Coordinates of C-alpha atoms and ligand atoms in Angstrom, one line a residue:
M5 CA 104.3 69.6 113.2
K6 CA 103.1 72.9 114.1
A7 CA 100.9 75.5 112.0
A8 CA 100.9 79.3 112.1
A9 CA 98.5 81.6 110.4
G10 CA 99.5 84.6 109.2
K11 CA 98.7 87.1 106.3
S12 CA 100.1 86.3 102.9
I13 CA 101.8 89.4 100.8
W14 CA 102.6 87.1 97.8
D15 CA 101.2 83.7 97.0
G16 CA 103.7 80.8 96.7
I17 CA 105.6 77.9 98.5
A18 CA 108.8 78.1 100.0
I19 CA 110.3 75.1 101.8
G20 CA 113.7 75.4 104.1
R21 CA 115.1 75.9 107.4
L22 CA 113.9 78.7 109.4
R23 CA 116.2 81.5 110.4
W24 CA 115.8 84.0 113.2
F25 CA 116.9 87.2 112.1
Q26 CA 118.0 89.2 115.4
K27 CA 118.5 92.9 114.6
R28 CA 121.8 93.9 116.3
E29 CA 120.7 96.5 119.3
V30 CA 122.6 99.5 118.6
Q31 CA 123.1 100.7 122.4
A32 CA 123.4 104.6 121.8
R33 CA 125.4 105.8 124.8
S34 CA 123.9 109.5 125.9
T35 CA 127.3 110.5 127.4
S36 CA 130.2 111.0 125.3
G37 CA 134.0 111.2 126.0
L38 CA 134.5 113.3 122.7
A39 CA 133.9 117.0 122.0
P40 CA 130.5 118.1 120.6
E41 CA 132.7 119.1 117.4
E42 CA 134.0 115.6 117.4
E43 CA 130.7 113.7 117.7
L44 CA 129.4 116.2 114.9
E45 CA 132.2 115.3 112.3
R46 CA 131.6 111.5 113.3
F47 CA 127.8 112.3 112.7
E48 CA 128.7 114.0 109.0
Q49 CA 131.0 110.7 108.2
A50 CA 128.1 108.2 109.0
R51 CA 125.9 110.7 107.0
A52 CA 128.0 110.7 103.6
R53 CA 128.7 106.8 104.2
A54 CA 124.6 106.2 104.3
Q55 CA 124.1 108.4 101.1
V56 CA 126.7 106.1 99.3
Q57 CA 125.0 102.6 100.6
L58 CA 121.3 104.3 100.0
R59 CA 122.6 105.3 96.4
S60 CA 123.9 101.5 95.7
L61 CA 120.9 100.2 97.3
Y62 CA 118.9 102.4 95.0
E63 CA 120.5 101.3 91.9
S64 CA 120.4 97.5 93.0
A65 CA 116.6 97.8 93.8
V66 CA 116.0 99.6 90.2
G67 CA 117.0 96.3 88.3
E68 CA 115.0 94.0 90.7
V69 CA 111.7 95.9 91.3
G70 CA 111.8 98.9 88.9
E71 CA 112.3 102.6 89.6
D72 CA 109.0 103.6 91.0
N73 CA 109.6 100.6 93.9
A74 CA 113.3 101.8 94.3
A75 CA 112.0 105.1 94.8
I76 CA 111.6 104.7 98.6
F77 CA 115.5 104.8 98.9
E78 CA 115.8 107.9 97.1
I79 CA 113.3 109.1 99.8
H80 CA 115.9 108.0 102.6
Q81 CA 118.4 109.8 100.8
M82 CA 116.4 112.9 101.2
M83 CA 115.9 112.7 104.4
L84 CA 119.5 112.9 104.6
E85 CA 119.6 115.9 103.3
D86 CA 116.2 117.6 105.2
E87 CA 117.7 120.6 107.0
D88 CA 115.3 120.0 109.9
F89 CA 116.1 116.6 110.6
L90 CA 119.9 117.7 110.4
D91 CA 119.3 120.6 112.3
A92 CA 117.6 118.7 115.2
V93 CA 120.6 116.0 115.2
R94 CA 123.0 118.7 115.5
S95 CA 121.5 120.7 118.2
V96 CA 120.9 117.3 120.4
I97 CA 124.7 116.8 120.1
R98 CA 125.5 120.2 120.8
T99 CA 122.7 120.8 123.8
Q100 CA 123.3 117.4 125.7
R101 CA 126.8 116.7 124.7
G102 CA 126.0 113.0 124.2
T103 CA 127.0 110.8 121.3
A104 CA 126.0 111.2 117.7
E105 CA 124.3 107.8 117.9
H106 CA 122.2 109.0 120.7
A107 CA 121.4 112.1 118.9
V108 CA 120.3 110.3 115.9
Q109 CA 118.0 107.8 118.0
V110 CA 116.5 110.6 119.8
T111 CA 115.8 112.8 116.7
G112 CA 114.8 109.6 114.6
E113 CA 112.1 108.7 117.5
N114 CA 110.7 112.3 117.5
F115 CA 110.3 112.7 113.6
A116 CA 108.7 109.3 113.6
A117 CA 106.3 110.2 116.3
A118 CA 105.2 113.3 114.4
F119 CA 104.8 111.5 111.2
A120 CA 102.8 108.7 112.9
A121 CA 100.4 111.2 114.2
M122 CA 99.5 113.0 111.1
E123 CA 96.4 112.2 109.6
D124 CA 97.4 111.6 106.1
T125 CA 98.1 107.8 106.1
Y126 CA 101.0 108.5 103.1
M127 CA 102.6 110.5 106.0
Q128 CA 101.8 108.1 108.8
A129 CA 103.8 105.5 106.7
R130 CA 106.8 108.0 106.5
A131 CA 107.2 107.1 110.1
A132 CA 108.8 103.9 109.4
D133 CA 111.0 105.5 106.8
V134 CA 112.6 108.0 109.2
R135 CA 113.2 104.8 111.9
D136 CA 114.7 103.1 109.1
V137 CA 117.0 105.5 108.2
A138 CA 118.1 106.4 111.7
H139 CA 118.6 102.8 112.0
R140 CA 121.1 103.0 109.3
L141 CA 122.8 106.0 110.7
Q142 CA 123.0 104.3 114.1
A143 CA 124.2 101.2 112.7
I144 CA 127.1 102.8 111.0
L145 CA 128.0 105.0 114.0
A146 CA 128.5 101.9 116.2
G147 CA 130.0 99.6 113.4
A148 CA 127.3 97.5 113.6
E149 CA 126.2 97.1 109.9
E150 CA 124.9 93.5 109.3
K151 CA 122.9 91.6 107.3
P152 CA 121.6 87.9 107.4
D153 CA 123.9 85.5 105.9
W154 CA 123.1 81.9 105.9
D155 CA 124.8 79.4 103.7
E156 CA 121.9 77.1 102.9
P157 CA 118.6 77.8 101.7
F158 CA 116.3 79.6 104.4
I159 CA 113.2 80.9 105.5
L160 CA 113.6 84.1 107.4
M161 CA 111.7 84.9 110.8
A162 CA 112.0 88.4 112.4
D163 CA 110.1 90.7 114.6
D164 CA 109.7 93.0 111.4
L165 CA 112.0 93.8 108.1
S166 CA 112.5 97.4 106.9
P167 CA 112.2 97.9 103.3
S168 CA 116.1 98.2 103.0
E169 CA 116.8 95.1 105.1
T170 CA 114.4 93.4 102.6
V171 CA 116.1 94.4 99.5
Q172 CA 119.4 93.4 100.9
L173 CA 118.6 90.0 101.9
D174 CA 120.4 87.4 99.6
K175 CA 117.8 86.0 97.4
R176 CA 120.0 83.3 96.2
K177 CA 119.7 81.5 99.6
L178 CA 116.3 83.4 101.1
R179 CA 113.3 81.1 100.1
G180 CA 110.7 83.1 101.7
F181 CA 110.0 85.2 105.2
V182 CA 107.5 85.6 107.9
T183 CA 107.2 88.4 110.3
R184 CA 105.7 88.8 113.6
G185 CA 104.5 92.6 112.7
G186 CA 104.2 94.5 109.6
S187 CA 101.4 95.1 107.6
T188 CA 100.6 94.1 104.0
N189 CA 100.2 97.5 103.2
S190 CA 103.8 98.3 103.8
H191 CA 106.4 99.2 101.4
T192 CA 108.3 96.0 102.6
A193 CA 105.2 94.2 101.4
I194 CA 105.2 96.0 98.1
L195 CA 108.8 94.8 97.8
A196 CA 108.5 91.3 98.6
R197 CA 105.6 91.0 96.3
T198 CA 106.9 92.7 93.3
M199 CA 110.3 90.5 93.9
G200 CA 108.1 87.4 94.2
I201 CA 109.3 86.3 97.6
P202 CA 106.9 84.1 99.4
A203 CA 106.0 86.0 102.6
L204 CA 103.6 86.2 105.6
V205 CA 103.4 88.9 108.3
G206 CA 101.5 88.4 111.6
V207 CA 103.2 85.1 112.4
E208 CA 103.4 84.0 116.0
A209 CA 106.8 83.2 115.0
D210 CA 108.9 81.6 117.9
P211 CA 112.8 82.4 117.9
A212 CA 112.9 78.7 119.5
W213 CA 111.8 77.5 115.9
D214 CA 115.6 78.7 114.6
G215 CA 116.8 75.7 112.7
R216 CA 113.7 73.7 112.2
M217 CA 112.4 72.8 108.8
A218 CA 109.5 74.4 107.7
V219 CA 106.8 74.9 104.8
L220 CA 105.5 78.3 104.1
D221 CA 102.5 78.2 102.3
G222 CA 101.1 81.5 100.8
Y223 CA 98.3 80.1 99.1
N224 CA 96.6 79.2 102.5
Q225 CA 98.3 81.8 104.9
C226 CA 100.1 79.1 106.9
L227 CA 103.5 78.4 108.2
Y228 CA 104.2 74.8 109.1
V229 CA 107.0 73.9 111.2
D230 CA 108.3 70.2 111.1
P231 CA 106.1 69.7 108.4
A232 CA 104.9 65.7 108.1
P233 CA 106.2 64.3 105.4
S234 CA 103.0 63.9 103.1
L235 CA 102.8 67.5 103.4
L236 CA 106.2 68.2 102.5
T237 CA 105.7 66.1 99.5
A238 CA 102.6 67.5 98.4
M239 CA 104.0 71.1 98.7
E240 CA 107.2 70.3 96.9
V241 CA 104.7 69.0 94.0
R242 CA 103.2 72.3 94.1
R243 CA 106.2 74.3 94.3
R244 CA 107.8 72.5 91.7
A245 CA 104.5 73.0 89.4
D246 CA 104.7 77.1 90.5
A247 CA 108.8 76.9 89.3
E248 CA 107.9 75.1 85.9
Q249 CA 105.2 78.1 85.1
A250 CA 107.7 80.4 86.5
S251 CA 110.2 79.1 83.9
L252 CA 108.0 79.2 80.9
L253 CA 107.2 82.7 82.3
Q254 CA 110.7 83.6 82.4
G255 CA 111.2 82.7 78.5
L256 CA 108.6 85.5 77.7
K257 CA 109.0 88.0 80.4
K258 CA 109.7 91.6 79.2
K259 CA 108.9 90.5 75.6
P260 CA 106.7 92.5 73.8
N261 CA 103.1 91.5 73.0
V262 CA 103.4 92.0 69.3
T263 CA 102.7 90.1 66.1
L264 CA 105.2 88.7 63.6
D265 CA 104.2 91.9 61.5
G266 CA 104.4 94.4 64.1
T267 CA 101.2 94.7 65.7
E268 CA 101.0 95.6 69.2
I269 CA 98.5 94.8 71.9
Q270 CA 98.3 95.7 75.6
V271 CA 97.8 92.3 77.9
F272 CA 96.4 93.6 81.3
A273 CA 95.2 91.4 84.3
N274 CA 91.7 91.0 86.0
I275 CA 91.7 91.0 89.2
G276 CA 89.1 90.9 92.4
S277 CA 91.5 91.9 95.2
D278 CA 94.7 93.3 96.3
A279 CA 96.0 89.9 96.9
D280 CA 95.9 89.1 93.4
V281 CA 98.2 91.8 92.2
G282 CA 101.2 90.0 93.1
L283 CA 99.9 87.2 90.6
A284 CA 99.5 89.9 88.1
L285 CA 103.2 91.2 88.2
Q286 CA 104.5 87.6 88.3
N287 CA 102.8 87.1 85.2
D288 CA 104.2 90.3 83.6
A289 CA 100.6 92.1 83.3
Q290 CA 101.3 95.3 81.7
G291 CA 98.7 96.7 83.7
I292 CA 95.4 96.2 85.6
G293 CA 92.5 96.5 83.4
L294 CA 89.7 95.2 85.7
F295 CA 90.0 95.3 89.5
R296 CA 86.3 94.3 90.5
S297 CA 86.0 96.6 93.6
E298 CA 82.7 94.7 94.3
F299 CA 84.7 91.8 96.2
L300 CA 85.8 94.6 98.7
Y301 CA 82.3 94.9 99.6
L302 CA 81.1 91.3 99.2
N303 CA 84.4 90.1 101.7
S304 CA 83.7 92.5 104.2
G305 CA 80.4 92.6 106.7
H306 CA 80.1 96.1 105.9
S307 CA 80.4 99.0 103.4
P308 CA 84.3 99.7 103.5
T309 CA 84.8 103.1 104.6
E310 CA 86.8 105.8 102.3
E311 CA 89.9 104.8 104.3
E312 CA 89.8 101.2 103.8
Q313 CA 89.3 101.3 100.2
L314 CA 91.9 103.9 99.7
A315 CA 94.4 101.4 101.4
I316 CA 93.6 98.8 99.2
Y317 CA 93.9 100.6 96.3
R318 CA 97.1 102.6 96.8
R319 CA 98.2 98.9 97.5
V320 CA 97.5 97.8 94.1
V321 CA 98.5 100.9 92.5
E322 CA 101.7 101.4 94.2
T323 CA 102.4 97.7 93.6
M324 CA 101.8 98.2 90.0
A325 CA 104.4 101.0 90.3
G326 CA 103.1 103.6 87.6
K327 CA 101.3 100.6 85.2
K328 CA 97.7 101.6 84.6
V329 CA 95.2 100.2 87.3
V330 CA 91.7 100.5 86.2
I331 CA 89.1 100.3 89.2
R332 CA 85.4 99.4 88.2
T333 CA 83.2 100.7 90.5
L334 CA 81.0 98.7 92.5
D335 CA 79.1 96.4 90.3
I336 CA 77.0 94.8 92.9
G337 CA 73.6 93.0 92.3
A338 CA 72.2 90.4 90.6
D339 CA 74.7 87.2 91.1
K340 CA 76.6 89.7 93.6
K341 CA 74.7 90.5 96.9
A342 CA 75.8 91.5 100.4
D343 CA 73.3 91.1 103.1
Y344 CA 74.0 94.5 104.7
F345 CA 72.9 96.2 101.3
G346 CA 69.3 94.8 102.1
L347 CA 68.5 94.6 98.6
E348 CA 65.1 93.3 97.9
R349 CA 64.4 90.2 96.1
E350 CA 63.8 90.6 92.4
E351 CA 62.0 88.5 89.6
N352 CA 64.7 89.4 87.2
P353 CA 68.1 90.0 89.1
A354 CA 70.2 90.3 86.1
L355 CA 68.1 93.0 84.8
G356 CA 67.1 94.5 88.0
Y357 CA 68.5 97.0 90.1
R358 CA 72.5 96.6 90.3
A359 CA 75.6 98.6 89.6
I360 CA 75.5 101.9 88.1
R361 CA 71.9 102.0 89.0
I362 CA 72.5 101.7 92.8
C363 CA 75.4 103.8 92.9
L364 CA 73.6 106.4 91.4
T365 CA 70.6 106.3 93.8
R366 CA 73.0 105.8 96.7
K367 CA 75.1 108.8 96.2
D368 CA 76.9 108.6 99.6
L369 CA 77.9 104.8 98.9
F370 CA 79.0 105.8 95.4
K371 CA 81.1 109.2 96.6
T372 CA 82.7 107.2 99.3
Q373 CA 84.4 104.8 96.5
L374 CA 84.9 107.9 94.0
R375 CA 86.9 109.7 96.8
A376 CA 88.9 106.7 97.8
I377 CA 89.8 106.1 93.7
L378 CA 90.9 109.7 93.2
R379 CA 92.7 109.6 96.3
A380 CA 94.8 106.5 95.5
S381 CA 95.5 108.2 92.0
A382 CA 98.2 110.4 93.8
Y383 CA 100.2 106.9 94.5
G384 CA 100.3 105.7 90.7
T385 CA 98.3 105.6 87.3
V386 CA 94.7 105.1 87.9
A387 CA 91.7 105.0 85.9
V388 CA 88.0 104.5 86.8
M389 CA 85.3 102.7 85.0
F390 CA 81.6 102.5 85.5
P391 CA 79.9 99.1 84.7
M392 CA 76.1 98.6 83.5
I393 CA 76.1 101.6 81.2
I394 CA 72.7 102.0 78.9
S395 CA 72.8 105.5 78.6
V396 CA 74.6 109.0 78.4
R397 CA 72.6 110.8 81.4
E398 CA 74.0 107.8 83.6
V399 CA 77.5 108.9 82.0
R400 CA 77.1 112.1 82.7
D401 CA 75.7 111.7 86.0
A402 CA 78.6 109.6 87.4
K403 CA 81.1 112.0 85.9
E404 CA 79.6 114.9 87.6
L405 CA 79.8 113.1 91.0
L406 CA 83.1 112.7 90.3
E407 CA 83.9 116.1 89.6
D408 CA 82.3 116.7 92.9
C409 CA 84.5 114.6 94.6
R410 CA 87.8 115.9 93.1
R411 CA 86.3 119.4 93.9
E412 CA 86.0 118.6 97.6
L413 CA 89.5 116.8 97.7
T414 CA 90.9 119.7 96.3
G415 CA 89.5 122.0 98.8
Q416 CA 90.7 119.6 101.5
G417 CA 94.4 119.7 99.9
C418 CA 94.5 115.9 98.8
P419 CA 97.0 115.2 96.3
M420 CA 95.7 113.5 93.1
G421 CA 97.0 112.5 89.7
R422 CA 94.6 112.5 86.5
V423 CA 92.2 109.8 85.9
E424 CA 91.0 108.6 83.1
V425 CA 87.4 107.7 82.9
G426 CA 85.8 104.8 80.9
I427 CA 82.8 102.4 80.8
M428 CA 82.1 99.0 80.5
V429 CA 80.2 98.1 77.0
E430 CA 78.3 95.0 78.5
T431 CA 74.8 96.0 77.5
P432 CA 73.4 96.0 73.9
A433 CA 72.0 99.5 74.8
A434 CA 75.5 100.8 74.8
V435 CA 76.9 99.2 71.7
M436 CA 74.0 100.9 69.7
I437 CA 74.6 104.4 71.2
A438 CA 78.7 103.8 71.2
D439 CA 79.2 106.6 69.2
E440 CA 77.4 109.0 71.7
L441 CA 79.1 107.3 74.7
A442 CA 82.6 107.6 73.2
R443 CA 82.2 111.3 73.2
E444 CA 81.8 111.3 76.9
V445 CA 84.8 108.8 78.0
D446 CA 88.4 108.1 77.5
F447 CA 88.0 104.5 77.1
F448 CA 85.6 101.5 76.5
S449 CA 86.1 98.1 77.8
L450 CA 83.9 95.3 76.5
G451 CA 82.5 93.2 79.2
T452 CA 81.8 90.1 77.0
N453 CA 80.4 88.1 79.7
D454 CA 77.4 90.3 80.2
L455 CA 77.3 91.5 76.5
A456 CA 76.8 88.0 75.6
Q457 CA 74.0 87.2 78.0
Y458 CA 72.4 90.1 77.3
T459 CA 72.5 89.9 73.6
L460 CA 71.6 86.4 73.4
A461 CA 68.8 86.8 76.1
I462 CA 70.6 83.8 78.1
D463 CA 71.0 84.0 81.8
R464 CA 74.8 83.2 82.1
Q465 CA 73.9 82.0 85.7
N466 CA 71.6 79.0 84.6
P467 CA 73.6 75.9 83.6
R468 CA 70.6 74.6 81.9
L469 CA 71.5 77.1 79.3
D470 CA 74.7 76.4 78.6
P471 CA 74.5 74.3 75.4
F472 CA 72.7 77.7 74.3
Y473 CA 75.1 80.3 75.7
D474 CA 77.5 80.6 72.2
P475 CA 79.7 83.5 73.4
H476 CA 81.2 83.3 69.7
H477 CA 77.7 83.9 68.3
P478 CA 78.1 86.6 65.1
A479 CA 75.7 88.8 66.9
V480 CA 78.0 89.0 70.0
L481 CA 81.0 89.7 67.9
R482 CA 79.6 92.2 65.6
M483 CA 78.7 94.0 68.8
V484 CA 82.1 94.1 69.7
R485 CA 83.3 95.2 66.1
M486 CA 80.8 97.9 66.2
A487 CA 81.6 99.5 69.9
A488 CA 85.6 99.1 68.9
E489 CA 84.8 101.2 65.8
A490 CA 82.7 103.7 67.6
G491 CA 85.4 103.9 70.4
H492 CA 88.4 104.5 67.8
R493 CA 85.9 107.0 65.7
H494 CA 86.2 109.4 68.9
G495 CA 89.5 108.9 70.3
C496 CA 88.8 106.3 72.9
W497 CA 91.3 103.2 73.5
V498 CA 89.4 100.1 73.2
G499 CA 89.6 96.8 75.5
V500 CA 88.0 93.9 76.3
C501 CA 87.9 92.5 79.9
G502 CA 85.3 89.6 79.5
E503 CA 86.5 86.1 79.7
L504 CA 86.3 86.1 75.5
G505 CA 89.7 88.4 76.1
A506 CA 91.5 85.1 77.0
D507 CA 90.0 83.2 74.3
L508 CA 92.7 82.3 71.9
A509 CA 90.5 81.5 69.2
L510 CA 89.5 85.1 69.4
T511 CA 92.8 86.9 69.5
E512 CA 93.4 87.1 66.0
L513 CA 89.8 88.4 65.5
F514 CA 90.3 91.1 68.2
L515 CA 93.5 92.4 66.8
R516 CA 92.2 92.6 63.5
M517 CA 89.3 94.7 64.8
G518 CA 92.1 96.7 66.3
V519 CA 91.3 96.2 70.0
D520 CA 93.9 97.9 71.7
E521 CA 94.2 95.7 75.3
L522 CA 93.1 92.6 76.6
S523 CA 92.7 92.1 80.2
V524 CA 92.3 88.7 81.4
S525 CA 93.1 86.7 84.3
P526 CA 96.6 86.7 85.2
S527 CA 97.1 83.0 84.6
A528 CA 96.0 83.3 81.2
I529 CA 98.5 86.2 80.2
L530 CA 101.3 84.0 79.3
P531 CA 99.7 81.7 76.9
L532 CA 98.0 85.0 75.2
R533 CA 101.5 86.4 75.1
R534 CA 102.4 83.3 73.4
R535 CA 99.5 83.4 70.9
I536 CA 99.8 87.0 69.9
R537 CA 103.5 86.5 69.1
G538 CA 102.5 83.6 66.6
L539 CA 100.0 85.8 64.8
D540 CA 100.8 87.4 61.4
L541 CA 98.0 89.6 60.4
R542 CA 99.7 90.0 56.6
L543 CA 98.5 86.5 55.9
P544 CA 94.8 85.9 55.2
P545 CA 92.3 85.5 58.3
N546 CA 92.7 82.4 60.3
S547 CA 95.0 80.9 58.1
Ligands
LIG278 C1 81.8 91.1 81.7 O1 80.5 91.3 82.2 O2 82.3 90.9 81.0 C2 82.8 91.5 83.2 C3 83.8 91.6 82.7 O3 82.2 92.0 84.2 P1 81.5 90.7 85.3 O4 82.1 89.3 84.7 O5 82.1 91.2 86.6 O6 80.4 90.8 85.3
LIG279 MG1 79.6 92.2 83.8

């Protein structure tokens, strides 16, 4: 048995024979026996055929991965209408008197290199799209259109896969794929994640493995070639459990989160990293209600740069394809510490220097994050949320810094979308001044984990206090109600993102309070949906 590590794009288990996908190299002859006018005509015909292919690819991708993710194929169609690109191809055909294939190859490479050299990461990513379009045209011109086709379930191995190759793969047989190249940030990765295909990139795959049995373990980011029988059995058990969960999900997928009397509530997912977003989609989350961004800081040996953060936020936002993503700003301190922050030891860390208190005193650190969040808003629907708020002053200061960042980015010509601003309501102080706070923001999200800790004066980290820690305590639930009512009085939407959001014993109560959104861990979405759909608020409470 051989094990090869990679980076997981989507967690899941795939079992099957490995198949090496060799892209057919299109030999672009530079000299043509035809007149330039005839080569130009060949090019026009290939372009028309590519347009037809891309239109149908777009339509099938809309069904599989939704409009926003399918938009990549509209971009490819637009490239085929780009006058600069077309003029360049035509000019190469005329001046070099070569084949249309050769002209497309030369122009494709030139344009891809120009995009790759741009500073903006979005524009850099367009280089791969140009190559994809050029390759499509070359394949049509050379009569070499081909997609992999095997007659038994397989795990595909390839050097790399383009977005269009990924969408065209026959999903009835494909169990997963591994590529040598590729990044977890690419459109290919986003598509695989959205389609729920277990996949690894950056694997030292060997074409000689073609035909061998393998297990792709997305959870542990590993490909096992010729797996030992015991591993195969264990993985098969895990795969079946996943499949059972998935079929349960299928029954509820696309069904609204609506009670029997027609009351609707949004069910979002809590995530701690971009790797969790596939799980959120797999469980049909309507959005991300809490992205605990501090894990980016904790998982890295340094404070992540604006570009590093942008890449991660963008991946999440693009994968969610227009659905709302609430990014909570750095909530470090207390139990979440990283050495490089150099935080001093404190007597009472839960009441100490943490979260917004750190951000408002280390403004450079905070602004780096705010800039990355604002820039990510160009790629979908983003909201920003400030943790551990106890005063109006803090909210105003944080909003002012956000506006400073927006102004700077506008000056630099960075595209941005509208970003809702909200706060975590997780301190009794925030509840008591909820009316004043609600005037400052678009939404409240109730952090019931800390709200219970601070309301009950019980350290949530101390297991000895578990018998006393009662998150159903009437004081906690009354706090939730007070905050929800105050939020609604001032036009805010109100969510719950603490663990109580997934507590099925409280779902009815939250619905009766008029809570608009519950954000829970991805695996809790399905049971919650089932609970919501079984409730009838016309009946007396808890009947
Ligand atoms: C909370 O306090 O309820 C919350 C969601 O935040 P965290 O658990 O990350 O402190
Ligand atoms: Mg909290």
